[in-house]
Amino acid sequence: MSLSTFECITAITQASARFAQAARGSLDAAVEGCPDWSVADLVWHLSEVHWFWATIVEEGLDAPPAESRKPARPEEERLVETFVVGAARLVQVLREADQAAPCWTWAGGQQDVAFVTRHQVQETVVHAWDAARAAGASWHVDEDVAADAVDEFLHFSVASQDDPDEPTTPPLEGSIAFLALDTGDGWTLSDGTRPGTAQVAPEVLTGVPVVSGRAAELLLWLYGRIPLQTLDVPDELVARFRALCFTD
């Protein structure tokens, strides 16, 4: 499945608002999913991410912006407000941009604004969950948003023919499937034609060990945030799958 541009921008807007809400009053709290980071560090990280991609899209850059252009981290009392302003800029830039316009991305197989728009959903959603957890608050991810994020992760954050690891990652040596119990979406990863890569089938194939859970749970598991029961999935297969993943 794939969300529309409107749905992606709505998800980024909502997740950014929840992120800011959770961060206020908890800047000193530790972030479980990002060792050695406080919520203040997380706020600045996501602020930098939003600035980075908004700048690339707004200027149609064919390379990342120079390090010298990056804004300086503000004082702690201005961190959340700086994030809010930056998130609003990202949303406006993405809303006004031609989604087919070329720009630099880290995805070898997709160099356009549409990739940025889609990927910033999971970037913001996962960190909103991080902030909410650090603040002791609840955070719900819409099931369709989560399922699309899982689909995007498996296609773009796993070494593939279009975007292999350098140096080459050890092969998966088998197949592993994922099933979103709430949406019914399923995926099976198996070894790609190029060594150390994987290819994705949009279904759960018969006889393949399955990692299952609600779509939001699968997304958080992929990002190493929560455990899931994987009793029928050999630990070594999970380890080989993890080795093929990256989360830029």
PDB file of C-alpha atoms in Angstrom:
ATOM      1  CA  MET A   1       0.000   0.000   0.000  1.00  0.00           C
ATOM      2  CA  SER A   2       1.041   3.613  -0.309  1.00  0.00           C
ATOM      3  CA  LEU A   3      -0.352   6.712   1.350  1.00  0.00           C
ATOM      4  CA  SER A   4      -1.365   9.708  -0.742  1.00  0.00           C
ATOM      5  CA  THR A   5       0.681  12.899  -0.486  1.00  0.00           C
ATOM      6  CA  PHE A   6      -2.130  14.465   1.541  1.00  0.00           C
ATOM      7  CA  GLU A   7      -2.148  11.511   3.942  1.00  0.00           C
ATOM      8  CA  CYS A   8       1.633  11.637   4.356  1.00  0.00           C
ATOM      9  CA  ILE A   9       1.616  15.355   5.127  1.00  0.00           C
ATOM     10  CA  THR A  10      -1.290  14.917   7.545  1.00  0.00           C
ATOM     11  CA  ALA A  11       0.614  12.141   9.332  1.00  0.00           C
ATOM     12  CA  ILE A  12       3.763  14.286   9.600  1.00  0.00           C
ATOM     13  CA  THR A  13       1.707  17.209  10.935  1.00  0.00           C
ATOM     14  CA  GLN A  14      -0.055  15.110  13.547  1.00  0.00           C
ATOM     15  CA  ALA A  15       3.072  13.244  14.654  1.00  0.00           C
ATOM     16  CA  SER A  16       5.017  16.515  14.928  1.00  0.00           C
ATOM     17  CA  ALA A  17       2.306  17.992  17.162  1.00  0.00           C
ATOM     18  CA  ARG A  18       2.327  14.908  19.393  1.00  0.00           C
ATOM     19  CA  PHE A  19       6.127  14.993  19.489  1.00  0.00           C
ATOM     20  CA  ALA A  20       6.157  18.625  20.652  1.00  0.00           C
ATOM     21  CA  GLN A  21       3.443  17.944  23.208  1.00  0.00           C
ATOM     22  CA  ALA A  22       5.366  15.025  24.704  1.00  0.00           C
ATOM     23  CA  ALA A  23       8.678  16.910  24.702  1.00  0.00           C
ATOM     24  CA  ARG A  24       7.413  19.905  26.656  1.00  0.00           C
ATOM     25  CA  GLY A  25       8.213  19.418  30.311  1.00  0.00           C
ATOM     26  CA  SER A  26      10.287  16.276  29.758  1.00  0.00           C
ATOM     27  CA  LEU A  27      13.446  17.562  28.070  1.00  0.00           C
ATOM     28  CA  ASP A  28      15.674  15.984  30.722  1.00  0.00           C
ATOM     29  CA  ALA A  29      14.087  12.524  30.415  1.00  0.00           C
ATOM     30  CA  ALA A  30      16.125   9.667  28.938  1.00  0.00           C
ATOM     31  CA  VAL A  31      15.152   8.284  25.517  1.00  0.00           C
ATOM     32  CA  GLU A  32      15.022   4.498  25.697  1.00  0.00           C
ATOM     33  CA  GLY A  33      15.342   3.917  21.958  1.00  0.00           C
ATOM     34  CA  CYS A  34      18.296   6.304  21.555  1.00  0.00           C
ATOM     35  CA  PRO A  35      20.934   5.413  24.174  1.00  0.00           C
ATOM     36  CA  ASP A  36      22.698   8.377  25.822  1.00  0.00           C
ATOM     37  CA  TRP A  37      20.136  10.832  24.468  1.00  0.00           C
ATOM     38  CA  SER A  38      17.793  13.016  26.486  1.00  0.00           C
ATOM     39  CA  VAL A  39      14.497  14.250  25.061  1.00  0.00           C
ATOM     40  CA  ALA A  40      16.257  17.574  24.462  1.00  0.00           C
ATOM     41  CA  ASP A  41      18.783  15.766  22.265  1.00  0.00           C
ATOM     42  CA  LEU A  42      15.946  14.013  20.444  1.00  0.00           C
ATOM     43  CA  VAL A  43      14.147  17.309  19.823  1.00  0.00           C
ATOM     44  CA  TRP A  44      17.252  18.817  18.291  1.00  0.00           C
ATOM     45  CA  HIS A  45      17.900  15.696  16.205  1.00  0.00           C
ATOM     46  CA  LEU A  46      14.430  15.771  14.664  1.00  0.00           C
ATOM     47  CA  SER A  47      14.712  19.544  14.192  1.00  0.00           C
ATOM     48  CA  GLU A  48      17.922  18.964  12.219  1.00  0.00           C
ATOM     49  CA  VAL A  49      16.281  16.182  10.188  1.00  0.00           C
ATOM     50  CA  HIS A  50      13.341  18.418   9.261  1.00  0.00           C
ATOM     51  CA  TRP A  51      15.656  21.309   8.358  1.00  0.00           C
ATOM     52  CA  PHE A  52      17.836  19.001   6.241  1.00  0.00           C
ATOM     53  CA  TRP A  53      15.026  17.603   4.116  1.00  0.00           C
ATOM     54  CA  ALA A  54      13.056  20.849   3.869  1.00  0.00           C
ATOM     55  CA  THR A  55      16.208  22.544   2.548  1.00  0.00           C
ATOM     56  CA  ILE A  56      16.866  19.802  -0.011  1.00  0.00           C
ATOM     57  CA  VAL A  57      13.294  19.889  -1.318  1.00  0.00           C
ATOM     58  CA  GLU A  58      12.884  23.661  -1.234  1.00  0.00           C
ATOM     59  CA  GLU A  59      16.114  24.253  -3.156  1.00  0.00           C
ATOM     60  CA  GLY A  60      15.955  21.143  -5.354  1.00  0.00           C
ATOM     61  CA  LEU A  61      19.439  20.130  -4.241  1.00  0.00           C
ATOM     62  CA  ASP A  62      21.261  17.253  -5.920  1.00  0.00           C
ATOM     63  CA  ALA A  63      23.538  16.767  -2.887  1.00  0.00           C
ATOM     64  CA  PRO A  64      23.136  17.224   0.873  1.00  0.00           C
ATOM     65  CA  PRO A  65      23.438  20.834   2.094  1.00  0.00           C
ATOM     66  CA  ALA A  66      26.882  21.825   3.343  1.00  0.00           C
ATOM     67  CA  GLU A  67      27.577  21.229   7.024  1.00  0.00           C
ATOM     68  CA  SER A  68      28.413  24.927   7.387  1.00  0.00           C
ATOM     69  CA  ARG A  69      24.772  25.770   6.629  1.00  0.00           C
ATOM     70  CA  LYS A  70      23.317  23.764   9.482  1.00  0.00           C
ATOM     71  CA  PRO A  71      21.654  25.958  12.117  1.00  0.00           C
ATOM     72  CA  ALA A  72      23.154  26.111  15.597  1.00  0.00           C
ATOM     73  CA  ARG A  73      21.391  24.348  18.452  1.00  0.00           C
ATOM     74  CA  PRO A  74      19.334  26.881  20.422  1.00  0.00           C
ATOM     75  CA  GLU A  75      19.133  27.264  24.173  1.00  0.00           C
ATOM     76  CA  GLU A  76      17.064  24.553  25.854  1.00  0.00           C
ATOM     77  CA  GLU A  77      14.112  26.833  26.572  1.00  0.00           C
ATOM     78  CA  ARG A  78      13.764  27.476  22.827  1.00  0.00           C
ATOM     79  CA  LEU A  79      14.245  23.900  21.634  1.00  0.00           C
ATOM     80  CA  VAL A  80      10.602  22.874  21.339  1.00  0.00           C
ATOM     81  CA  GLU A  81       9.524  26.118  19.701  1.00  0.00           C
ATOM     82  CA  THR A  82      12.402  25.815  17.221  1.00  0.00           C
ATOM     83  CA  PHE A  83      11.183  22.306  16.408  1.00  0.00           C
ATOM     84  CA  VAL A  84       7.583  23.476  15.931  1.00  0.00           C
ATOM     85  CA  VAL A  85       8.661  26.202  13.501  1.00  0.00           C
ATOM     86  CA  GLY A  86      10.873  23.760  11.579  1.00  0.00           C
ATOM     87  CA  ALA A  87       8.177  21.106  11.371  1.00  0.00           C
ATOM     88  CA  ALA A  88       5.727  23.668   9.997  1.00  0.00           C
ATOM     89  CA  ARG A  89       8.301  24.674   7.382  1.00  0.00           C
ATOM     90  CA  LEU A  90       8.826  21.053   6.327  1.00  0.00           C
ATOM     91  CA  VAL A  91       5.094  20.481   5.966  1.00  0.00           C
ATOM     92  CA  GLN A  92       4.639  23.665   3.931  1.00  0.00           C
ATOM     93  CA  VAL A  93       7.588  22.854   1.657  1.00  0.00           C
ATOM     94  CA  LEU A  94       6.355  19.307   1.031  1.00  0.00           C
ATOM     95  CA  ARG A  95       2.796  20.480   0.450  1.00  0.00           C
ATOM     96  CA  GLU A  96       3.848  23.039  -2.160  1.00  0.00           C
ATOM     97  CA  ALA A  97       6.463  20.885  -3.903  1.00  0.00           C
ATOM     98  CA  ASP A  98       6.054  18.877  -7.092  1.00  0.00           C
ATOM     99  CA  GLN A  99       6.320  15.331  -5.726  1.00  0.00           C
ATOM    100  CA  ALA A 100       7.916  14.151  -8.988  1.00  0.00           C
ATOM    101  CA  ALA A 101      10.640  16.810  -8.864  1.00  0.00           C
ATOM    102  CA  PRO A 102      14.166  15.376  -8.647  1.00  0.00           C
ATOM    103  CA  CYS A 103      16.262  15.925  -5.519  1.00  0.00           C
ATOM    104  CA  TRP A 104      18.979  14.151  -3.590  1.00  0.00           C
ATOM    105  CA  THR A 105      17.952  11.295  -1.289  1.00  0.00           C
ATOM    106  CA  TRP A 106      19.925   8.461   0.262  1.00  0.00           C
ATOM    107  CA  ALA A 107      17.715   5.926  -1.557  1.00  0.00           C
ATOM    108  CA  GLY A 108      19.515   4.641  -4.630  1.00  0.00           C
ATOM    109  CA  GLY A 109      16.257   3.702  -6.329  1.00  0.00           C
ATOM    110  CA  GLN A 110      14.268   6.899  -5.779  1.00  0.00           C
ATOM    111  CA  GLN A 111      15.665  10.411  -6.113  1.00  0.00           C
ATOM    112  CA  ASP A 112      12.600  12.641  -5.860  1.00  0.00           C
ATOM    113  CA  VAL A 113      10.471  14.675  -3.494  1.00  0.00           C
ATOM    114  CA  ALA A 114       7.927  11.863  -3.126  1.00  0.00           C
ATOM    115  CA  PHE A 115      10.540   9.745  -1.358  1.00  0.00           C
ATOM    116  CA  VAL A 116      11.235  12.523   1.135  1.00  0.00           C
ATOM    117  CA  THR A 117       7.531  13.032   1.811  1.00  0.00           C
ATOM    118  CA  ARG A 118       6.889   9.341   2.403  1.00  0.00           C
ATOM    119  CA  HIS A 119      10.000   8.677   4.484  1.00  0.00           C
ATOM    120  CA  GLN A 120       9.491  11.645   6.790  1.00  0.00           C
ATOM    121  CA  VAL A 121       6.276  10.006   7.983  1.00  0.00           C
ATOM    122  CA  GLN A 122       8.103   7.135   9.673  1.00  0.00           C
ATOM    123  CA  GLU A 123      10.966   9.359  10.823  1.00  0.00           C
ATOM    124  CA  THR A 124       8.545  11.632  12.680  1.00  0.00           C
ATOM    125  CA  VAL A 125       6.183   8.897  13.855  1.00  0.00           C
ATOM    126  CA  VAL A 126       8.918   6.742  15.393  1.00  0.00           C
ATOM    127  CA  HIS A 127      10.495   9.687  17.195  1.00  0.00           C
ATOM    128  CA  ALA A 128       7.067  10.839  18.395  1.00  0.00           C
ATOM    129  CA  TRP A 129       6.740   7.413  19.975  1.00  0.00           C
ATOM    130  CA  ASP A 130      10.217   7.854  21.519  1.00  0.00           C
ATOM    131  CA  ALA A 131       9.238  11.201  23.040  1.00  0.00           C
ATOM    132  CA  ALA A 132       5.895   9.935  24.295  1.00  0.00           C
ATOM    133  CA  ARG A 133       7.503   6.915  25.930  1.00  0.00           C
ATOM    134  CA  ALA A 134      10.140   9.090  27.595  1.00  0.00           C
ATOM    135  CA  ALA A 135       7.382  11.344  28.941  1.00  0.00           C
ATOM    136  CA  GLY A 136       5.292   8.414  30.161  1.00  0.00           C
ATOM    137  CA  ALA A 137       2.519   9.271  27.717  1.00  0.00           C
ATOM    138  CA  SER A 138       0.577   7.108  25.286  1.00  0.00           C
ATOM    139  CA  TRP A 139       0.957   7.426  21.524  1.00  0.00           C
ATOM    140  CA  HIS A 140      -1.245   5.833  18.905  1.00  0.00           C
ATOM    141  CA  VAL A 141      -0.098   5.374  15.304  1.00  0.00           C
ATOM    142  CA  ASP A 142      -2.853   5.047  12.700  1.00  0.00           C
ATOM    143  CA  GLU A 143      -2.810   1.504  11.328  1.00  0.00           C
ATOM    144  CA  ASP A 144      -2.675   2.556   7.668  1.00  0.00           C
ATOM    145  CA  VAL A 145       0.161   4.998   8.364  1.00  0.00           C
ATOM    146  CA  ALA A 146       2.088   2.285  10.210  1.00  0.00           C
ATOM    147  CA  ALA A 147       1.501  -0.316   7.479  1.00  0.00           C
ATOM    148  CA  ASP A 148       2.763   2.048   4.797  1.00  0.00           C
ATOM    149  CA  ALA A 149       5.832   2.827   6.925  1.00  0.00           C
ATOM    150  CA  VAL A 150       6.559  -0.905   7.262  1.00  0.00           C
ATOM    151  CA  ASP A 151       6.228  -1.315   3.505  1.00  0.00           C
ATOM    152  CA  GLU A 152       8.581   1.603   2.893  1.00  0.00           C
ATOM    153  CA  PHE A 153      11.102   0.298   5.427  1.00  0.00           C
ATOM    154  CA  LEU A 154      11.239  -3.154   3.839  1.00  0.00           C
ATOM    155  CA  HIS A 155      11.706  -1.700   0.351  1.00  0.00           C
ATOM    156  CA  PHE A 156      14.182   1.075   1.151  1.00  0.00           C
ATOM    157  CA  SER A 157      15.858   0.371   4.502  1.00  0.00           C
ATOM    158  CA  VAL A 158      16.987  -3.149   3.641  1.00  0.00           C
ATOM    159  CA  ALA A 159      19.931  -3.747   1.295  1.00  0.00           C
ATOM    160  CA  SER A 160      18.467  -4.268  -2.185  1.00  0.00           C
ATOM    161  CA  GLN A 161      19.455  -4.508  -5.837  1.00  0.00           C
ATOM    162  CA  ASP A 162      18.978  -0.731  -6.187  1.00  0.00           C
ATOM    163  CA  ASP A 163      20.728   0.113  -2.929  1.00  0.00           C
ATOM    164  CA  PRO A 164      23.183  -2.591  -1.804  1.00  0.00           C
ATOM    165  CA  ASP A 165      25.410  -2.267   1.237  1.00  0.00           C
ATOM    166  CA  GLU A 166      29.057  -1.375   0.758  1.00  0.00           C
ATOM    167  CA  PRO A 167      30.888  -3.512   1.709  1.00  0.00           C
ATOM    168  CA  THR A 168      28.521  -6.333   0.834  1.00  0.00           C
ATOM    169  CA  THR A 169      26.338  -7.605   3.662  1.00  0.00           C
ATOM    170  CA  PRO A 170      26.172 -11.372   4.350  1.00  0.00           C
ATOM    171  CA  PRO A 171      23.139 -12.956   2.634  1.00  0.00           C
ATOM    172  CA  LEU A 172      19.817 -13.591   4.334  1.00  0.00           C
ATOM    173  CA  GLU A 173      20.131 -17.310   3.500  1.00  0.00           C
ATOM    174  CA  GLY A 174      16.418 -17.925   3.597  1.00  0.00           C
ATOM    175  CA  SER A 175      13.142 -16.036   3.792  1.00  0.00           C
ATOM    176  CA  ILE A 176      11.390 -14.087   6.534  1.00  0.00           C
ATOM    177  CA  ALA A 177       7.830 -12.775   6.418  1.00  0.00           C
ATOM    178  CA  PHE A 178       5.965  -9.982   8.186  1.00  0.00           C
ATOM    179  CA  LEU A 179       2.219  -9.857   8.820  1.00  0.00           C
ATOM    180  CA  ALA A 180       0.250  -6.826  10.046  1.00  0.00           C
ATOM    181  CA  LEU A 181      -2.616  -8.414  11.934  1.00  0.00           C
ATOM    182  CA  ASP A 182      -4.780  -5.279  11.970  1.00  0.00           C
ATOM    183  CA  THR A 183      -4.551  -4.356   8.279  1.00  0.00           C
ATOM    184  CA  GLY A 184      -3.870  -7.770   6.754  1.00  0.00           C
ATOM    185  CA  ASP A 185      -0.825  -6.489   4.874  1.00  0.00           C
ATOM    186  CA  GLY A 186       1.977  -9.001   4.463  1.00  0.00           C
ATOM    187  CA  TRP A 187       5.488  -9.096   3.071  1.00  0.00           C
ATOM    188  CA  THR A 188       8.108 -11.780   2.476  1.00  0.00           C
ATOM    189  CA  LEU A 189      11.807 -11.018   2.152  1.00  0.00           C
ATOM    190  CA  SER A 190      14.148 -13.444   0.459  1.00  0.00           C
ATOM    191  CA  ASP A 191      17.641 -13.300  -0.978  1.00  0.00           C
ATOM    192  CA  GLY A 192      18.019 -10.968  -3.940  1.00  0.00           C
ATOM    193  CA  THR A 193      19.789 -11.761  -7.194  1.00  0.00           C
ATOM    194  CA  ARG A 194      22.750  -9.654  -6.099  1.00  0.00           C
ATOM    195  CA  PRO A 195      24.794 -11.089  -3.175  1.00  0.00           C
ATOM    196  CA  GLY A 196      23.977  -9.549   0.181  1.00  0.00           C
ATOM    197  CA  THR A 197      20.646  -8.064  -0.875  1.00  0.00           C
ATOM    198  CA  ALA A 198      16.982  -8.913  -0.333  1.00  0.00           C
ATOM    199  CA  GLN A 199      13.873  -8.699  -2.481  1.00  0.00           C
ATOM    200  CA  VAL A 200      10.312  -8.136  -1.259  1.00  0.00           C
ATOM    201  CA  ALA A 201       7.131  -9.970  -2.211  1.00  0.00           C
ATOM    202  CA  PRO A 202       3.857  -8.220  -1.205  1.00  0.00           C
ATOM    203  CA  GLU A 203       2.428 -11.240   0.595  1.00  0.00           C
ATOM    204  CA  VAL A 204       3.207 -13.847   3.245  1.00  0.00           C
ATOM    205  CA  LEU A 205       4.416 -16.898   1.362  1.00  0.00           C
ATOM    206  CA  THR A 206       3.492 -20.375   2.573  1.00  0.00           C
ATOM    207  CA  GLY A 207       6.013 -22.109   4.795  1.00  0.00           C
ATOM    208  CA  VAL A 208       8.019 -18.969   5.621  1.00  0.00           C
ATOM    209  CA  PRO A 209       8.614 -18.041   9.291  1.00  0.00           C
ATOM    210  CA  VAL A 210       6.519 -14.977  10.186  1.00  0.00           C
ATOM    211  CA  VAL A 211       7.030 -11.967  12.446  1.00  0.00           C
ATOM    212  CA  SER A 212       3.503 -10.767  13.242  1.00  0.00           C
ATOM    213  CA  GLY A 213       1.816  -8.009  15.197  1.00  0.00           C
ATOM    214  CA  ARG A 214      -0.222  -4.895  14.628  1.00  0.00           C
ATOM    215  CA  ALA A 215       1.269  -2.643  11.949  1.00  0.00           C
ATOM    216  CA  ALA A 216       2.514  -0.127  14.525  1.00  0.00           C
ATOM    217  CA  GLU A 217       4.145  -2.931  16.499  1.00  0.00           C
ATOM    218  CA  LEU A 218       5.923  -4.207  13.386  1.00  0.00           C
ATOM    219  CA  LEU A 219       7.215  -0.704  12.652  1.00  0.00           C
ATOM    220  CA  LEU A 220       8.544  -0.270  16.180  1.00  0.00           C
ATOM    221  CA  TRP A 221      10.090  -3.748  16.098  1.00  0.00           C
ATOM    222  CA  LEU A 222      11.843  -2.941  12.818  1.00  0.00           C
ATOM    223  CA  TYR A 223      13.353   0.111  14.501  1.00  0.00           C
ATOM    224  CA  GLY A 224      14.393  -1.948  17.516  1.00  0.00           C
ATOM    225  CA  ARG A 225      12.008  -0.163  19.860  1.00  0.00           C
ATOM    226  CA  ILE A 226       9.926  -3.089  21.134  1.00  0.00           C
ATOM    227  CA  PRO A 227      10.183  -6.884  21.206  1.00  0.00           C
ATOM    228  CA  LEU A 228       7.746  -9.158  19.406  1.00  0.00           C
ATOM    229  CA  GLN A 229       7.128 -12.864  19.783  1.00  0.00           C
ATOM    230  CA  THR A 230       9.162 -14.533  17.045  1.00  0.00           C
ATOM    231  CA  LEU A 231       9.148 -18.103  18.355  1.00  0.00           C
ATOM    232  CA  ASP A 232       8.849 -19.651  14.898  1.00  0.00           C
ATOM    233  CA  VAL A 233      11.586 -17.431  13.463  1.00  0.00           C
ATOM    234  CA  PRO A 234      15.134 -18.691  14.077  1.00  0.00           C
ATOM    235  CA  ASP A 235      17.262 -16.182  16.000  1.00  0.00           C
ATOM    236  CA  GLU A 236      20.027 -16.457  13.423  1.00  0.00           C
ATOM    237  CA  LEU A 237      17.571 -15.540  10.626  1.00  0.00           C
ATOM    238  CA  VAL A 238      16.460 -12.468  12.569  1.00  0.00           C
ATOM    239  CA  ALA A 239      20.117 -11.530  13.098  1.00  0.00           C
ATOM    240  CA  ARG A 240      20.886 -11.865   9.383  1.00  0.00           C
ATOM    241  CA  PHE A 241      17.826  -9.763   8.546  1.00  0.00           C
ATOM    242  CA  ARG A 242      18.908  -7.082  11.036  1.00  0.00           C
ATOM    243  CA  ALA A 243      22.338  -6.993   9.410  1.00  0.00           C
ATOM    244  CA  LEU A 244      20.733  -6.113   6.069  1.00  0.00           C
ATOM    245  CA  CYS A 245      18.828  -3.155   7.571  1.00  0.00           C
ATOM    246  CA  PHE A 246      19.848   0.453   7.933  1.00  0.00           C
ATOM    247  CA  THR A 247      17.885   3.445   9.241  1.00  0.00           C
ATOM    248  CA  ASP A 248      19.114   6.694   7.677  1.00  0.00           C
TER     249      ASP A 248
END
